[in-house]
Amino acid sequence: PLAMHPVYEIKSKSEEAYVVEAIATIGEIAKKLPWGKYNGTLQTLLNNLTRYPDQERFLIATMCAIIDAFHFDVDTGNSSDDSGTAATDEESTKGNGVWRSLNNRIIPKVETFLVKEKIDKHGSKSKCLRSSVALALMKLFQKLPIATFEAKLPKLVTVVCNGMQNKDSDERDTARDTISKMAVSIDLKYLPLILSSLSVSLCEGYKLHVRSAALHSILVSISKSYASPVIHADKEAMSLPF
């Protein structure tokens, strides 16, 4: 609670550095919390987000720091998690308490903050992606069983790709950078999923140019971090198709 006070009470720009340190402290503390305290802290923060609109930016950052600190074992109660087949979200009563809380309350609530509605000076409404929330959810999903991760990933990718439909170039840049970071953080076998979502979301007019820029950004990001697999065994080398 002491570390949370600066986040709720910030009143001037001069206090921002203090609040940033408080958020970092909260993230470190969250890594050591037992599930009951962790869950209670995150649930309280999620419930307060809409009550403190002036502190929204800092509350979102705090939420992401706590999500990044997730360190608990998750049992979804689905045998499909071991076989790698797709898990379903319908069986909300299965699994341990951590999973039920994540699946029924935390993840759906956090997903509502993925996109923010803005009104420009002309009164037009537009939807803008919150990059930090998307990346925090990605990290959380990667800590879940593989089948659950694969079930959650498509929806998240779609939301980020839809963010590139925005007519504001800065918002498109944010979404493009986000999808590039996501592509780098996951296995290359999921790249076709990202490309497919891009082709659906950006399929006409100026969006075709946006799609090309996004594809270029993704490939550049991957090329900087990709390392080809090392083959040690002679049998593995003999199995190569060349």
PDB file of C-alpha atoms in Angstrom, residues 88-226:
ATOM      1  CA  THR A  88     -11.197 -23.906 -24.776  1.00  0.00           C
ATOM      2  CA  ASP A  89     -12.274 -21.055 -22.543  1.00  0.00           C
ATOM      3  CA  GLU A  90     -15.692 -22.575 -21.836  1.00  0.00           C
ATOM      4  CA  GLU A  91     -14.583 -24.796 -18.970  1.00  0.00           C
ATOM      5  CA  SER A  92     -14.273 -21.933 -16.481  1.00  0.00           C
ATOM      6  CA  THR A  93     -14.646 -24.157 -13.420  1.00  0.00           C
ATOM      7  CA  LYS A  94     -11.629 -26.357 -14.149  1.00  0.00           C
ATOM      8  CA  GLY A  95      -8.053 -25.909 -12.995  1.00  0.00           C
ATOM      9  CA  ASN A  96      -6.516 -24.459  -9.868  1.00  0.00           C
ATOM     10  CA  GLY A  97      -7.543 -21.211  -8.201  1.00  0.00           C
ATOM     11  CA  VAL A  98      -4.857 -19.227 -10.022  1.00  0.00           C
ATOM     12  CA  TRP A  99      -6.194 -20.270 -13.415  1.00  0.00           C
ATOM     13  CA  ARG A 100      -9.852 -19.712 -12.531  1.00  0.00           C
ATOM     14  CA  SER A 101      -9.095 -16.207 -11.326  1.00  0.00           C
ATOM     15  CA  LEU A 102      -7.007 -15.456 -14.400  1.00  0.00           C
ATOM     16  CA  ASN A 103      -9.487 -16.872 -16.884  1.00  0.00           C
ATOM     17  CA  ASN A 104     -12.720 -15.613 -15.324  1.00  0.00           C
ATOM     18  CA  ARG A 105     -11.727 -12.207 -13.985  1.00  0.00           C
ATOM     19  CA  ILE A 106      -8.210 -10.907 -14.542  1.00  0.00           C
ATOM     20  CA  ILE A 107      -7.597 -11.582 -18.259  1.00  0.00           C
ATOM     21  CA  PRO A 108     -11.089 -10.449 -19.431  1.00  0.00           C
ATOM     22  CA  LYS A 109     -10.769  -7.273 -17.339  1.00  0.00           C
ATOM     23  CA  VAL A 110      -7.270  -6.472 -18.603  1.00  0.00           C
ATOM     24  CA  GLU A 111      -8.393  -7.047 -22.207  1.00  0.00           C
ATOM     25  CA  THR A 112     -10.945  -4.250 -21.809  1.00  0.00           C
ATOM     26  CA  PHE A 113      -8.011  -1.837 -21.421  1.00  0.00           C
ATOM     27  CA  LEU A 114      -6.260  -2.964 -24.617  1.00  0.00           C
ATOM     28  CA  VAL A 115      -7.938  -0.233 -26.645  1.00  0.00           C
ATOM     29  CA  LYS A 116      -8.755   3.324 -25.619  1.00  0.00           C
ATOM     30  CA  GLU A 117     -11.349   5.489 -27.323  1.00  0.00           C
ATOM     31  CA  LYS A 118     -10.171   9.009 -28.129  1.00  0.00           C
ATOM     32  CA  ILE A 119     -12.033  12.055 -29.414  1.00  0.00           C
ATOM     33  CA  ASP A 120     -10.064  14.478 -31.599  1.00  0.00           C
ATOM     34  CA  LYS A 121     -10.513  18.259 -31.850  1.00  0.00           C
ATOM     35  CA  HIS A 122     -13.104  17.773 -34.590  1.00  0.00           C
ATOM     36  CA  GLY A 123     -15.226  15.506 -32.404  1.00  0.00           C
ATOM     37  CA  SER A 124     -14.379  12.319 -34.299  1.00  0.00           C
ATOM     38  CA  LYS A 125     -13.918   9.146 -32.296  1.00  0.00           C
ATOM     39  CA  SER A 126     -11.048   6.733 -32.869  1.00  0.00           C
ATOM     40  CA  LYS A 127      -9.721   3.656 -31.102  1.00  0.00           C
ATOM     41  CA  CYS A 128      -6.085   3.634 -30.022  1.00  0.00           C
ATOM     42  CA  LEU A 129      -4.031   0.657 -28.927  1.00  0.00           C
ATOM     43  CA  ARG A 130      -2.394   0.615 -25.514  1.00  0.00           C
ATOM     44  CA  SER A 131       0.914  -0.987 -26.444  1.00  0.00           C
ATOM     45  CA  SER A 132       2.049  -1.632 -22.873  1.00  0.00           C
ATOM     46  CA  VAL A 133      -1.114  -3.625 -22.097  1.00  0.00           C
ATOM     47  CA  ALA A 134      -0.745  -5.746 -25.248  1.00  0.00           C
ATOM     48  CA  LEU A 135       2.881  -6.591 -24.422  1.00  0.00           C
ATOM     49  CA  ALA A 136       2.037  -7.333 -20.779  1.00  0.00           C
ATOM     50  CA  LEU A 137      -0.701  -9.744 -21.860  1.00  0.00           C
ATOM     51  CA  MET A 138       1.708 -11.392 -24.285  1.00  0.00           C
ATOM     52  CA  LYS A 139       4.199 -12.023 -21.471  1.00  0.00           C
ATOM     53  CA  LEU A 140       1.419 -13.381 -19.271  1.00  0.00           C
ATOM     54  CA  PHE A 141       0.120 -15.726 -21.987  1.00  0.00           C
ATOM     55  CA  GLN A 142       3.646 -17.062 -22.521  1.00  0.00           C
ATOM     56  CA  LYS A 143       3.702 -18.201 -18.890  1.00  0.00           C
ATOM     57  CA  LEU A 144       0.563 -20.295 -19.400  1.00  0.00           C
ATOM     58  CA  PRO A 145       0.424 -23.872 -20.771  1.00  0.00           C
ATOM     59  CA  ILE A 146       1.172 -23.987 -24.503  1.00  0.00           C
ATOM     60  CA  ALA A 147      -2.379 -24.926 -25.560  1.00  0.00           C
ATOM     61  CA  THR A 148      -3.806 -22.032 -23.565  1.00  0.00           C
ATOM     62  CA  PHE A 149      -1.222 -19.659 -25.021  1.00  0.00           C
ATOM     63  CA  GLU A 150      -2.156 -20.739 -28.542  1.00  0.00           C
ATOM     64  CA  ALA A 151      -5.860 -20.259 -27.770  1.00  0.00           C
ATOM     65  CA  LYS A 152      -5.325 -16.720 -26.428  1.00  0.00           C
ATOM     66  CA  LEU A 153      -2.778 -15.500 -28.994  1.00  0.00           C
ATOM     67  CA  PRO A 154      -5.003 -15.015 -32.109  1.00  0.00           C
ATOM     68  CA  LYS A 155      -7.365 -12.562 -30.424  1.00  0.00           C
ATOM     69  CA  LEU A 156      -4.481 -10.477 -29.085  1.00  0.00           C
ATOM     70  CA  VAL A 157      -2.746 -10.390 -32.476  1.00  0.00           C
ATOM     71  CA  THR A 158      -6.000  -9.333 -34.153  1.00  0.00           C
ATOM     72  CA  VAL A 159      -6.503  -6.425 -31.750  1.00  0.00           C
ATOM     73  CA  VAL A 160      -2.961  -5.169 -32.360  1.00  0.00           C
ATOM     74  CA  CYS A 161      -3.277  -5.519 -36.148  1.00  0.00           C
ATOM     75  CA  ASN A 162      -6.585  -3.653 -36.069  1.00  0.00           C
ATOM     76  CA  GLY A 163      -4.719  -0.824 -34.341  1.00  0.00           C
ATOM     77  CA  MET A 164      -2.913  -0.200 -37.628  1.00  0.00           C
ATOM     78  CA  GLN A 165      -6.215   0.777 -39.252  1.00  0.00           C
ATOM     79  CA  ASN A 166      -6.081   4.062 -37.352  1.00  0.00           C
ATOM     80  CA  LYS A 167      -5.773   7.130 -39.593  1.00  0.00           C
ATOM     81  CA  ASP A 168      -3.380   8.762 -37.121  1.00  0.00           C
ATOM     82  CA  SER A 169       0.152   7.885 -38.235  1.00  0.00           C
ATOM     83  CA  ASP A 170       1.490   7.989 -34.659  1.00  0.00           C
ATOM     84  CA  GLU A 171      -1.087   5.434 -33.538  1.00  0.00           C
ATOM     85  CA  ARG A 172      -0.259   3.219 -36.518  1.00  0.00           C
ATOM     86  CA  ASP A 173       3.433   3.439 -35.630  1.00  0.00           C
ATOM     87  CA  THR A 174       2.641   2.367 -32.070  1.00  0.00           C
ATOM     88  CA  ALA A 175       0.679  -0.665 -33.268  1.00  0.00           C
ATOM     89  CA  ARG A 176       3.406  -1.557 -35.794  1.00  0.00           C
ATOM     90  CA  ASP A 177       6.143  -1.429 -33.163  1.00  0.00           C
ATOM     91  CA  THR A 178       3.982  -3.528 -30.853  1.00  0.00           C
ATOM     92  CA  ILE A 179       3.369  -6.305 -33.377  1.00  0.00           C
ATOM     93  CA  SER A 180       7.093  -6.329 -34.206  1.00  0.00           C
ATOM     94  CA  LYS A 181       7.993  -6.797 -30.537  1.00  0.00           C
ATOM     95  CA  MET A 182       5.403  -9.549 -30.254  1.00  0.00           C
ATOM     96  CA  ALA A 183       6.781 -11.336 -33.316  1.00  0.00           C
ATOM     97  CA  VAL A 184      10.284 -11.293 -31.843  1.00  0.00           C
ATOM     98  CA  SER A 185       9.130 -12.602 -28.458  1.00  0.00           C
ATOM     99  CA  ILE A 186       7.401 -15.749 -29.765  1.00  0.00           C
ATOM    100  CA  ASP A 187       8.425 -18.763 -31.819  1.00  0.00           C
ATOM    101  CA  LEU A 188       8.751 -18.322 -35.575  1.00  0.00           C
ATOM    102  CA  LYS A 189       6.065 -20.954 -36.103  1.00  0.00           C
ATOM    103  CA  TYR A 190       3.500 -18.287 -35.100  1.00  0.00           C
ATOM    104  CA  LEU A 191       4.647 -15.864 -37.795  1.00  0.00           C
ATOM    105  CA  PRO A 192       2.023 -17.146 -40.314  1.00  0.00           C
ATOM    106  CA  LEU A 193      -0.683 -16.286 -37.757  1.00  0.00           C
ATOM    107  CA  ILE A 194       0.575 -12.701 -37.572  1.00  0.00           C
ATOM    108  CA  LEU A 195       0.848 -12.393 -41.355  1.00  0.00           C
ATOM    109  CA  SER A 196      -2.648 -13.796 -41.808  1.00  0.00           C
ATOM    110  CA  SER A 197      -4.076 -11.321 -39.322  1.00  0.00           C
ATOM    111  CA  LEU A 198      -2.269  -8.466 -41.083  1.00  0.00           C
ATOM    112  CA  SER A 199      -3.739  -9.485 -44.431  1.00  0.00           C
ATOM    113  CA  VAL A 200      -7.259  -9.544 -42.992  1.00  0.00           C
ATOM    114  CA  SER A 201      -7.015  -6.263 -41.062  1.00  0.00           C
ATOM    115  CA  LEU A 202      -5.155  -4.316 -43.762  1.00  0.00           C
ATOM    116  CA  CYS A 203      -6.643  -5.368 -47.070  1.00  0.00           C
ATOM    117  CA  GLU A 204      -7.491  -2.252 -49.086  1.00  0.00           C
ATOM    118  CA  GLY A 205      -6.583   1.334 -49.939  1.00  0.00           C
ATOM    119  CA  TYR A 206      -3.956   3.038 -47.796  1.00  0.00           C
ATOM    120  CA  LYS A 207      -3.993  -0.010 -45.511  1.00  0.00           C
ATOM    121  CA  LEU A 208      -2.007  -1.981 -48.108  1.00  0.00           C
ATOM    122  CA  HIS A 209       0.897   0.433 -47.670  1.00  0.00           C
ATOM    123  CA  VAL A 210       0.532   0.164 -43.901  1.00  0.00           C
ATOM    124  CA  ARG A 211       0.666  -3.625 -44.201  1.00  0.00           C
ATOM    125  CA  SER A 212       3.866  -3.453 -46.258  1.00  0.00           C
ATOM    126  CA  ALA A 213       5.479  -1.189 -43.661  1.00  0.00           C
ATOM    127  CA  ALA A 214       4.376  -3.525 -40.869  1.00  0.00           C
ATOM    128  CA  LEU A 215       5.761  -6.585 -42.648  1.00  0.00           C
ATOM    129  CA  HIS A 216       9.079  -4.814 -43.218  1.00  0.00           C
ATOM    130  CA  SER A 217       9.252  -3.803 -39.546  1.00  0.00           C
ATOM    131  CA  ILE A 218       8.522  -7.367 -38.405  1.00  0.00           C
ATOM    132  CA  LEU A 219      11.177  -8.896 -40.662  1.00  0.00           C
ATOM    133  CA  VAL A 220      13.797  -6.348 -39.627  1.00  0.00           C
ATOM    134  CA  SER A 221      13.072  -6.968 -35.949  1.00  0.00           C
ATOM    135  CA  ILE A 222      13.244 -10.738 -36.372  1.00  0.00           C
ATOM    136  CA  SER A 223      16.471 -10.543 -38.394  1.00  0.00           C
ATOM    137  CA  LYS A 224      18.161  -8.683 -35.527  1.00  0.00           C
ATOM    138  CA  SER A 225      17.367 -11.342 -32.957  1.00  0.00           C
ATOM    139  CA  TYR A 226      17.068 -14.566 -34.961  1.00  0.00           C
TER     140      TYR A 226
END
